């Protein structure tokens, strides 16, 4: 599904021709539309998890969760939204050095979150929760795993932008740009707030 | 004023020549035509499957097919007709006409559009290739567990899980593309409520796809993981609830039926005014009814599950919602009749198929309302009555509508008109065959014949109507042969169409036939609904139509269109789609296939980065 994040210029107009369209506006519209679809993607997994929240099949359940640890990694991910905003702001002022710094910071925070998730999965595996243990395990690993893949894709896009900017090819109208990746990144963070609340904090 | 550009040796009127030019094209019109031709090809495949099914059921205790072969054939018939025929033919019309109808030169993301097409085509071939790789999916197109999760040594239902997933990605990319196109690329003056009804219905469809495909996407991932990676989403033994699949599937599956029918409704809503020489009766009612269907389509999915034991409250709720959704549908039917009422009606073939669409769709719609009543539905569930119902809406409805569209727009596609005489034969044979095939299924179902069984015993009272139905299926086959003959004949020998053969109302009729690569020499400025019509006609004091004195000049092919910038051809969309389908084949064979899937991932990445980094338009002309 990552291919839909590839923006493409539409070049059906120029000086000689009336129908000039604002490329940046077109791409932003497409990104919002795509994120609408992504919301349903996560909604389906969150619903599946809610259905199976207590279906542990005799295996471990939500008592495995270490709330302080996951709170810390959630904090890291939310801070990456702040650095993303700062990157966008610097980019708006065309301060490419600052932009690069904040992009690298965002990518590092995202990578830290991912490292935390891998660590967490390892611990849960050792304590006996595997995807095949129970519907609870299946739904948990699928939901958090697909979120992790989204963060990973975001880190890749951030890295690509850092490389592009160091060769001077990161422009406001290039297909891969700070504004679009920013939208995506904030969306992935917001989804994590929902996941953290529904999966970890709700312990009824 | 009939000067035409003399095409160079490597150019035709509509763009460069050659297979490679078509493979790398990003032109929405060529992509639309490729969708249409692929859909026709798959229609023949799905039709052959249907004929085999009908041969098996022609008599009691049929011996032509084994139970195993029958299961594969009816599953593939359903998957083929839904995903590889009706959706792509609708995509074909949308691709070709949506940009022209809103006065744009192309879609918002032309390469993404090409990617959607190639991924659709490769996924269709992927699904069809299952017949040669150990058997086709055999758990029905609905893929319920445990049927879909058992027998893991067969990869048949993996073909289903992966094939439908890839088709979903293709449609999702197209949905993002078309929604963005409609919201950002309309010509000056083309406000939303001046768009042709077809554009509106196509837009509603893209929203339905956008929000419903991710749901089935998750279901298909869960199915695939259960079959191959040991998860237990649908394993009742581990405490799982297989009903989860039914909800995810129908939350997609019900919006999907509107995905199939709404574009056909849009086509008919544009054909009826043209052949009645009257504006569409209650344009805004038709548009808002379509939007209402889109919204309500997400709230009726559980009427497919009345026998699953959801409890009376849910059943009553979904029953009521289902009755409610008949209201906007009914509004449309009355508006279509109101459009013809008092009009100057001509019964050319597109009109015949449109009127046929209305009649057949109403029959299917009424039998649909009987499913809204829970006790009645419980009786009909999984019987041939249901088969009769959805063929009336999807064949008598959708397919008739799309065939009407083919007859209507063939001249715009090829520059030549379809043969009217053969077309009328086609219509009447098709109408006869269709009703012979599917009307008896109502009786069979109400008499208790279950669907999806490969044979039935003697003396159950099913024999006569099954034989009639099989005869009808072969009459449909004759109608399809007549149709193909007409397509081929008309392509070579049809009358030259000219720009505006039907005296049309929408912008595509203001362009030359076939529409040149750049669509419009000058981007049109739109002043109202049916703008093209009002440039040709005025009304006198008594409201009668009169030709305007200042007729619009007919568009001609530009000799030099180099001032119009168009996106360059690209090889990367087809490469990216090819990489994804290699991943699909790899994931069939766990775990050795993971290497193959890795190879596919590399190809996909190559396509993706090449795509991102290549310049979009040629620097020189």
Tab-separated table of C-alpha atoms in Angstrom, chain A residues 1-4 6-12 14 16-19 21 25-27 29-30 33-34 36-37 40-41 44-45 48 51-52 55 57 131-132 134-135 138-139 142 146 164, chain B residues 105 108-112 115 169 172-173 176 179-180 184-185 210-211 214-215 218 221-222 230-233 238-241 244 248 522-523 563 565-567 576 608 611-612 616-617:
chain	number	residue	atom	x	y	z
A	1	UNK	CA	0.000	0.000	0.000
A	2	UNK	CA	3.015	2.209	0.328
A	3	UNK	CA	2.836	2.968	-3.375
A	4	UNK	CA	-0.106	5.262	-2.847
A	6	UNK	CA	4.088	8.279	-4.094
A	7	UNK	CA	2.984	11.598	-5.320
A	8	UNK	CA	3.104	12.421	-8.912
A	9	UNK	CA	3.202	15.744	-10.593
A	10	UNK	CA	0.429	16.573	-12.907
A	11	UNK	CA	1.706	18.652	-15.710
A	12	UNK	CA	-1.277	19.412	-17.796
A	14	UNK	CA	1.754	25.784	-18.233
A	16	UNK	CA	0.484	28.758	-22.717
A	17	UNK	CA	-2.426	26.880	-21.335
A	18	UNK	CA	-5.235	27.762	-18.951
A	19	UNK	CA	-5.701	24.751	-16.728
A	21	UNK	CA	-3.278	23.291	-11.243
A	25	UNK	CA	-2.560	21.302	-3.266
A	26	UNK	CA	-3.316	18.229	-5.371
A	27	UNK	CA	-0.811	16.106	-3.490
A	29	UNK	CA	-5.615	16.425	-1.067
A	30	UNK	CA	-4.497	12.955	-2.120
A	33	UNK	CA	-7.829	11.010	1.158
A	34	UNK	CA	-5.304	8.222	1.618
A	36	UNK	CA	-8.960	8.479	5.481
A	37	UNK	CA	-8.512	4.996	4.126
A	40	UNK	CA	-10.408	2.420	8.369
A	41	UNK	CA	-7.433	0.044	8.092
A	44	UNK	CA	-10.668	-2.852	11.537
A	45	UNK	CA	-7.656	-4.078	13.500
A	48	UNK	CA	-10.628	-7.189	16.026
A	51	UNK	CA	-13.345	-8.495	20.221
A	52	UNK	CA	-10.470	-10.695	21.385
A	55	UNK	CA	-9.885	-14.356	24.610
A	57	UNK	CA	-7.111	-19.350	25.352
A	131	UNK	CA	0.756	-14.880	17.609
A	132	UNK	CA	-0.600	-18.435	17.628
A	134	UNK	CA	-4.591	-17.138	21.393
A	135	UNK	CA	-6.857	-14.815	19.442
A	138	UNK	CA	-2.980	-12.790	17.108
A	139	UNK	CA	-4.881	-9.517	17.340
A	142	UNK	CA	-1.198	-7.790	14.118
A	146	UNK	CA	1.163	-3.097	11.411
A	164	UNK	CA	17.635	14.315	-0.937
B	105	UNK	CA	-6.573	16.757	-19.556
B	108	UNK	CA	-4.326	13.877	-10.927
B	109	UNK	CA	-1.700	11.104	-10.856
B	110	UNK	CA	-1.308	9.552	-14.302
B	111	UNK	CA	1.421	7.084	-13.352
B	112	UNK	CA	-0.488	5.910	-10.288
B	115	UNK	CA	-0.032	1.267	-11.790
B	169	UNK	CA	-4.510	-2.276	-3.497
B	172	UNK	CA	-7.488	1.779	-3.475
B	173	UNK	CA	-4.806	3.578	-5.464
B	176	UNK	CA	-7.290	8.092	-4.084
B	179	UNK	CA	-11.229	11.531	-5.638
B	180	UNK	CA	-8.267	13.893	-5.907
B	184	UNK	CA	-8.796	19.476	-7.765
B	185	UNK	CA	-8.849	19.194	-11.559
B	210	UNK	CA	-11.667	4.020	-0.110
B	211	UNK	CA	-13.408	3.219	3.156
B	214	UNK	CA	-9.112	-1.530	4.088
B	215	UNK	CA	-11.684	-3.541	6.060
B	218	UNK	CA	-7.510	-6.656	7.240
B	221	UNK	CA	-4.497	-10.527	6.028
B	222	UNK	CA	-6.025	-12.355	8.999
B	230	UNK	CA	-0.139	-19.955	12.678
B	231	UNK	CA	-2.352	-17.160	14.011
B	232	UNK	CA	-5.790	-18.111	15.329
B	233	UNK	CA	-8.110	-15.276	14.258
B	238	UNK	CA	-8.821	-21.473	20.356
B	239	UNK	CA	-11.899	-19.491	21.353
B	240	UNK	CA	-11.985	-17.295	18.254
B	241	UNK	CA	-15.220	-16.099	16.713
B	244	UNK	CA	-15.551	-11.641	12.802
B	248	UNK	CA	-15.343	-7.645	7.989
B	522	UNK	CA	-8.663	24.756	-25.177
B	523	UNK	CA	-9.756	23.900	-21.637
B	563	UNK	CA	2.165	23.844	-26.385
B	565	UNK	CA	2.179	19.728	-21.693
B	566	UNK	CA	1.284	16.136	-21.018
B	567	UNK	CA	2.909	13.673	-18.633
B	576	UNK	CA	6.117	-1.848	-9.629
B	608	UNK	CA	9.128	2.651	-6.568
B	611	UNK	CA	9.160	6.226	-10.206
B	612	UNK	CA	9.918	8.744	-7.456
B	616	UNK	CA	7.541	13.733	-14.801
B	617	UNK	CA	7.428	15.578	-18.104
